PDB file of N, CA and C in Angstrom:
ATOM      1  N   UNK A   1      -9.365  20.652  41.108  1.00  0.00           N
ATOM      2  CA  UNK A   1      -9.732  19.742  40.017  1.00  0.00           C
ATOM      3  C   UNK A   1     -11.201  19.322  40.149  1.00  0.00           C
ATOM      4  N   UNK A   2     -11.921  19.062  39.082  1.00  0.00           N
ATOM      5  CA  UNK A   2     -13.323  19.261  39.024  1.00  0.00           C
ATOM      6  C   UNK A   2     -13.587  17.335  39.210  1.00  0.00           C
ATOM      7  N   UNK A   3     -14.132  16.544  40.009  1.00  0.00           N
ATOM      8  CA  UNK A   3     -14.291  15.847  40.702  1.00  0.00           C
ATOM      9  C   UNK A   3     -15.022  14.994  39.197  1.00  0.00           C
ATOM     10  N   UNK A   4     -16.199  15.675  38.763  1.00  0.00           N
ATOM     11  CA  UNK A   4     -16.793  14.726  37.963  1.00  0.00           C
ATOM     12  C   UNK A   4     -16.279  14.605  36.807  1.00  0.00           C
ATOM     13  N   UNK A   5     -15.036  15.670  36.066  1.00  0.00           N
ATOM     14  CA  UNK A   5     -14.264  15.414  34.922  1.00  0.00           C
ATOM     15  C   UNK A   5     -13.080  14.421  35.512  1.00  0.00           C
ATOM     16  N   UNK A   6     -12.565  14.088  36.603  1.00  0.00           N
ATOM     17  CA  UNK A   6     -11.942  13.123  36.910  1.00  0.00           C
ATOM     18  C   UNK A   6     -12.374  11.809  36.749  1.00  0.00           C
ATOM     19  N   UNK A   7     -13.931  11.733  36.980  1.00  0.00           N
ATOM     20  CA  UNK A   7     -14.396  10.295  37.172  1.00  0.00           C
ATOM     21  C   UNK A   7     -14.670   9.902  36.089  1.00  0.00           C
ATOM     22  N   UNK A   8     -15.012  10.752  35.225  1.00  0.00           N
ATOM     23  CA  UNK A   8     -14.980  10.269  34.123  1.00  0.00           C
ATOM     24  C   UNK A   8     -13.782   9.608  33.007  1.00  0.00           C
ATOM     25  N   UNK A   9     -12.797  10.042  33.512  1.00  0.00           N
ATOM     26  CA  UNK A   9     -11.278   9.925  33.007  1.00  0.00           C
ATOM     27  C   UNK A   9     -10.895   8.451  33.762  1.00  0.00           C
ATOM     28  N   UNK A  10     -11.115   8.374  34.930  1.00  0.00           N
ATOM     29  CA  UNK A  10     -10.674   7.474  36.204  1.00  0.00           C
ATOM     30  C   UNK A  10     -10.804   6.227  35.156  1.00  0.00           C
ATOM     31  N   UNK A  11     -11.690   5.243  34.246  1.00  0.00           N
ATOM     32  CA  UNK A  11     -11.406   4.400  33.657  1.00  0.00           C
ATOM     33  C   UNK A  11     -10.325   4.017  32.946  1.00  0.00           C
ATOM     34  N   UNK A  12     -10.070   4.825  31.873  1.00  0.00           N
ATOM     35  CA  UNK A  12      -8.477   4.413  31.049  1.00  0.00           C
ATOM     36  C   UNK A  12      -7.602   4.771  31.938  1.00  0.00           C
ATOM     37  N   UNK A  13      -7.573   5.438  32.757  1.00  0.00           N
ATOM     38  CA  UNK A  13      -6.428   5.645  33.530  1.00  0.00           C
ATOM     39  C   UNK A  13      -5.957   4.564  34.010  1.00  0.00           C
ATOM     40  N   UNK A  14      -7.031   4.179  34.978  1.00  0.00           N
ATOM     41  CA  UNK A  14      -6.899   2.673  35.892  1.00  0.00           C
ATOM     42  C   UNK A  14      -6.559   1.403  34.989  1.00  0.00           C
ATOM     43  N   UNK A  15      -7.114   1.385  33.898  1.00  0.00           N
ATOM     44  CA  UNK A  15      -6.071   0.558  32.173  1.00  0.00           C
ATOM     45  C   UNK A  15      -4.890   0.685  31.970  1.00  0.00           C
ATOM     46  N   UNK A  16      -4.443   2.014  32.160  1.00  0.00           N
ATOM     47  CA  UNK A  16      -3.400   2.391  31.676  1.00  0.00           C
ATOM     48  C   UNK A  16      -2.592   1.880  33.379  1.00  0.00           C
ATOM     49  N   UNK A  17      -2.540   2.113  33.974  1.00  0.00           N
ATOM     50  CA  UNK A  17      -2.021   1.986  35.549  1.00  0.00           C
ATOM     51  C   UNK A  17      -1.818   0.681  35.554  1.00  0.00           C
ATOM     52  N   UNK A  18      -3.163  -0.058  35.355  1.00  0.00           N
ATOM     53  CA  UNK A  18      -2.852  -1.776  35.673  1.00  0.00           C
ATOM     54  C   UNK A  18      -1.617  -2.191  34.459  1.00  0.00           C
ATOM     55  N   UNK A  19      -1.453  -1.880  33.169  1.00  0.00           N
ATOM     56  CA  UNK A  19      -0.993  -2.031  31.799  1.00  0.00           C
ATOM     57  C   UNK A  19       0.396  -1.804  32.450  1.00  0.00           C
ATOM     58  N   UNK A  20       0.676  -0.911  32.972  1.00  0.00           N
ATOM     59  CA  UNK A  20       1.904  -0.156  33.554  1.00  0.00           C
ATOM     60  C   UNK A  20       2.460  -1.296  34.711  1.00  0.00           C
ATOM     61  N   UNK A  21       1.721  -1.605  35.451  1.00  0.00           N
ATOM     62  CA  UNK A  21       2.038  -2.353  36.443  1.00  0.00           C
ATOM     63  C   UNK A  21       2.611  -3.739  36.063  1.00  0.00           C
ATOM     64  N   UNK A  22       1.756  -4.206  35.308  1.00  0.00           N
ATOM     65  CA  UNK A  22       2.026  -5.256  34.798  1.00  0.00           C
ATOM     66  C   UNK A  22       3.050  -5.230  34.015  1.00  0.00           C
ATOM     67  N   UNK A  23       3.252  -4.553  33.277  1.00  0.00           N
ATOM     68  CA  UNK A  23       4.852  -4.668  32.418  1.00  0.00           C
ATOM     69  C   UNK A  23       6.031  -4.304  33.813  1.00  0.00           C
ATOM     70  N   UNK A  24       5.686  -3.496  34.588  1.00  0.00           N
ATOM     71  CA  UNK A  24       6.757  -3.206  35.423  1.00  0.00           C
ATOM     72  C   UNK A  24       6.940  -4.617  36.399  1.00  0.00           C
ATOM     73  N   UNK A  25       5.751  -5.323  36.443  1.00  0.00           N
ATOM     74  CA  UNK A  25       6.250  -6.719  36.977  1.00  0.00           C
ATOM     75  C   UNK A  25       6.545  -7.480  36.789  1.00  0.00           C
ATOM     76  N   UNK A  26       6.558  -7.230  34.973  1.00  0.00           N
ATOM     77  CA  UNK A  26       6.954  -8.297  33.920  1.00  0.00           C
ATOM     78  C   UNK A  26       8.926  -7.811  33.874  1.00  0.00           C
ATOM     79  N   UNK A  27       8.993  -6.596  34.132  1.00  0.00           N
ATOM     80  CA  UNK A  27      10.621  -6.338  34.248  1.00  0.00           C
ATOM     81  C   UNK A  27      10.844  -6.785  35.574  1.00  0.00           C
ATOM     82  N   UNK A  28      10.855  -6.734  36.370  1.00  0.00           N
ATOM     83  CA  UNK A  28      10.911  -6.742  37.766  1.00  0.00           C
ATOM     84  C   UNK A  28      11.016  -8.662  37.555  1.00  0.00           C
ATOM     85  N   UNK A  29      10.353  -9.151  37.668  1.00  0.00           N
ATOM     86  CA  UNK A  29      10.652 -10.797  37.692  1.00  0.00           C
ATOM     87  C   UNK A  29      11.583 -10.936  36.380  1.00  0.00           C
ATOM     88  N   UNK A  30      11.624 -10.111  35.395  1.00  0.00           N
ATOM     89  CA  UNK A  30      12.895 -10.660  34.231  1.00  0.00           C
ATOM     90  C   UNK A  30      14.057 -10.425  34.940  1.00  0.00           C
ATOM     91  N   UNK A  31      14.264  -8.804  35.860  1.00  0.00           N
ATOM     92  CA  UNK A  31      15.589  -8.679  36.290  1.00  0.00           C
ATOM     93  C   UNK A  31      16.194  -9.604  37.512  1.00  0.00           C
ATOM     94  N   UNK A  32      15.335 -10.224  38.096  1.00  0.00           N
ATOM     95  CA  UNK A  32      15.200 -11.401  39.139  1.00  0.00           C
ATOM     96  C   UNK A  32      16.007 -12.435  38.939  1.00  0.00           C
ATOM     97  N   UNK A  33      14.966 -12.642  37.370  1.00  0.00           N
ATOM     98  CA  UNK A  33      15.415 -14.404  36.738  1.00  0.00           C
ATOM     99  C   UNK A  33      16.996 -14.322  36.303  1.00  0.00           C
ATOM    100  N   UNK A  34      17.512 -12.894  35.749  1.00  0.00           N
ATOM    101  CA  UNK A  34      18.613 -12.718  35.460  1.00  0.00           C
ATOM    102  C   UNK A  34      19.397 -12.571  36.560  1.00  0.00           C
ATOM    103  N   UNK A  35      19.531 -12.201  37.737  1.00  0.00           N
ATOM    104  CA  UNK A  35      19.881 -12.204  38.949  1.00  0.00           C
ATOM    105  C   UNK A  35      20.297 -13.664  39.427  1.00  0.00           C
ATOM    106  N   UNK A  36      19.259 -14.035  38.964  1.00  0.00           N
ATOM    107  CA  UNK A  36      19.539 -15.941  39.885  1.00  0.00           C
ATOM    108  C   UNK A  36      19.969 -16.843  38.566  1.00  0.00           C
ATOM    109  N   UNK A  37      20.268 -16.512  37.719  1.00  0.00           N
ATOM    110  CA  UNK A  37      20.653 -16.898  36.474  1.00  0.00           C
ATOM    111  C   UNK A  37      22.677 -16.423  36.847  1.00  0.00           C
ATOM    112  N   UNK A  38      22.657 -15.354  36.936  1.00  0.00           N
ATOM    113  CA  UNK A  38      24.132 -14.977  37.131  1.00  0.00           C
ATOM    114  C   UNK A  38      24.526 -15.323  38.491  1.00  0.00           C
ATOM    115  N   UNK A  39      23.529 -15.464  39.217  1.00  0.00           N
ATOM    116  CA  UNK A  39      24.008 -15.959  40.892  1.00  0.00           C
ATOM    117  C   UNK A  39      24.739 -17.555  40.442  1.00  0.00           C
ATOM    118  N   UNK A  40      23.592 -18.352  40.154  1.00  0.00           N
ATOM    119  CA  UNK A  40      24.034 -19.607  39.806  1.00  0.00           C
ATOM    120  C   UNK A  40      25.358 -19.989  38.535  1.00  0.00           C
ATOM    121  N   UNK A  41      25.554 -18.895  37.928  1.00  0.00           N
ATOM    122  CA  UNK A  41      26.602 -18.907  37.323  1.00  0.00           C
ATOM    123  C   UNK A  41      28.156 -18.513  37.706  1.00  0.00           C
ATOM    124  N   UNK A  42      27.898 -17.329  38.830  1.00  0.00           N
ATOM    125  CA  UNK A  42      28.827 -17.420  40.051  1.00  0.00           C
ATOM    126  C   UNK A  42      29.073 -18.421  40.645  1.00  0.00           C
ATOM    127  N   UNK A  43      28.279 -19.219  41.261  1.00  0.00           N
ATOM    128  CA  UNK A  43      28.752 -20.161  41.974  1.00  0.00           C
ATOM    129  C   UNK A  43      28.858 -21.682  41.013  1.00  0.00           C
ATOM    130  N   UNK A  44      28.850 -21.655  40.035  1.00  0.00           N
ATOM    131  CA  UNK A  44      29.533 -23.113  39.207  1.00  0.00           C
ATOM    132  C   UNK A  44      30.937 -22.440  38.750  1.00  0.00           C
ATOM    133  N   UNK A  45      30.961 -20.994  38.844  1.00  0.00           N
ATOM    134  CA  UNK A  45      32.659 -20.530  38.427  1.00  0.00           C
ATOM    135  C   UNK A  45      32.943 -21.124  39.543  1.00  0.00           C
ATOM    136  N   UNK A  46      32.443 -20.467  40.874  1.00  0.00           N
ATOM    137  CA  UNK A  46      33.335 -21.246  42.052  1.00  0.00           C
ATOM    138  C   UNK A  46      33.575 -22.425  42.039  1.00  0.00           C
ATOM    139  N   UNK A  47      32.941 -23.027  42.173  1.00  0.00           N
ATOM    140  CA  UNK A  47      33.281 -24.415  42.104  1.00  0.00           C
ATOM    141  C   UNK A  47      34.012 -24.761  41.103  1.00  0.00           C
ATOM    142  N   UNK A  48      34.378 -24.576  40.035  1.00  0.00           N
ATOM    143  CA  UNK A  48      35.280 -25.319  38.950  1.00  0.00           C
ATOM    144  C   UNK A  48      37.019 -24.074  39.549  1.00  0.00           C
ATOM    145  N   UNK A  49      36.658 -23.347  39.941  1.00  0.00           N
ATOM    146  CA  UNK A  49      37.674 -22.273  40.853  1.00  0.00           C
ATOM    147  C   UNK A  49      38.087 -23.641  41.880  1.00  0.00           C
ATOM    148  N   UNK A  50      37.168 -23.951  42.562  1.00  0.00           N
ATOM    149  CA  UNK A  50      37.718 -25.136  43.431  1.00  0.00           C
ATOM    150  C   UNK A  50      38.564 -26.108  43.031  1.00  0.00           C
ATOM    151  N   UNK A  51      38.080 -26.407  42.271  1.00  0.00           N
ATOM    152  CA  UNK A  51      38.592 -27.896  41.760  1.00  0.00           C
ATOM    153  C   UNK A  51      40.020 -27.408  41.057  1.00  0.00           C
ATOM    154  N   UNK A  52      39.996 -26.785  40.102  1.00  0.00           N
ATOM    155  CA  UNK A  52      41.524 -26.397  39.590  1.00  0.00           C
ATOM    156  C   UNK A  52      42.455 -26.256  40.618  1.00  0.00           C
ATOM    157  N   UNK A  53      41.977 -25.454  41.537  1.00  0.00           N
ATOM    158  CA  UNK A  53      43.042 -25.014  43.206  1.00  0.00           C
ATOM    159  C   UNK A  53      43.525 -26.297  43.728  1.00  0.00           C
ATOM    160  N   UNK A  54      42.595 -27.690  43.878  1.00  0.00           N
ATOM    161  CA  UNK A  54      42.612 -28.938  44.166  1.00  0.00           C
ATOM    162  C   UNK A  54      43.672 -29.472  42.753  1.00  0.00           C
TER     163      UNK A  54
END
């Protein structure tokens, strides 16, 4: 690969890469929030699981 047709390209790429990253960290903390969203919804089932058993 010809070194100086790369460098010239190397700008939008590195746009496109950061653009990429950033949405993939924008999924990545959504699938999180939904994670600890259903965690905490597990454990208020438990607990009302408790209390009926009581």
């Amino acid at each position: 690969m010809c070194t100086s047709h790369s460098s010239r390209h190397s700008q939008p790429r590195t746009r496109q890469l950061k653009a990429l990253t950033a949405t993939h960290t924008a999924e990545l903390q959504r699938q999180r929030q939904e994670l600890v969203i259903e965690r905490s919804k597990a454990m208020a089932q438990g607990h009302e699981d408790k209390k009926a058993m009581r």
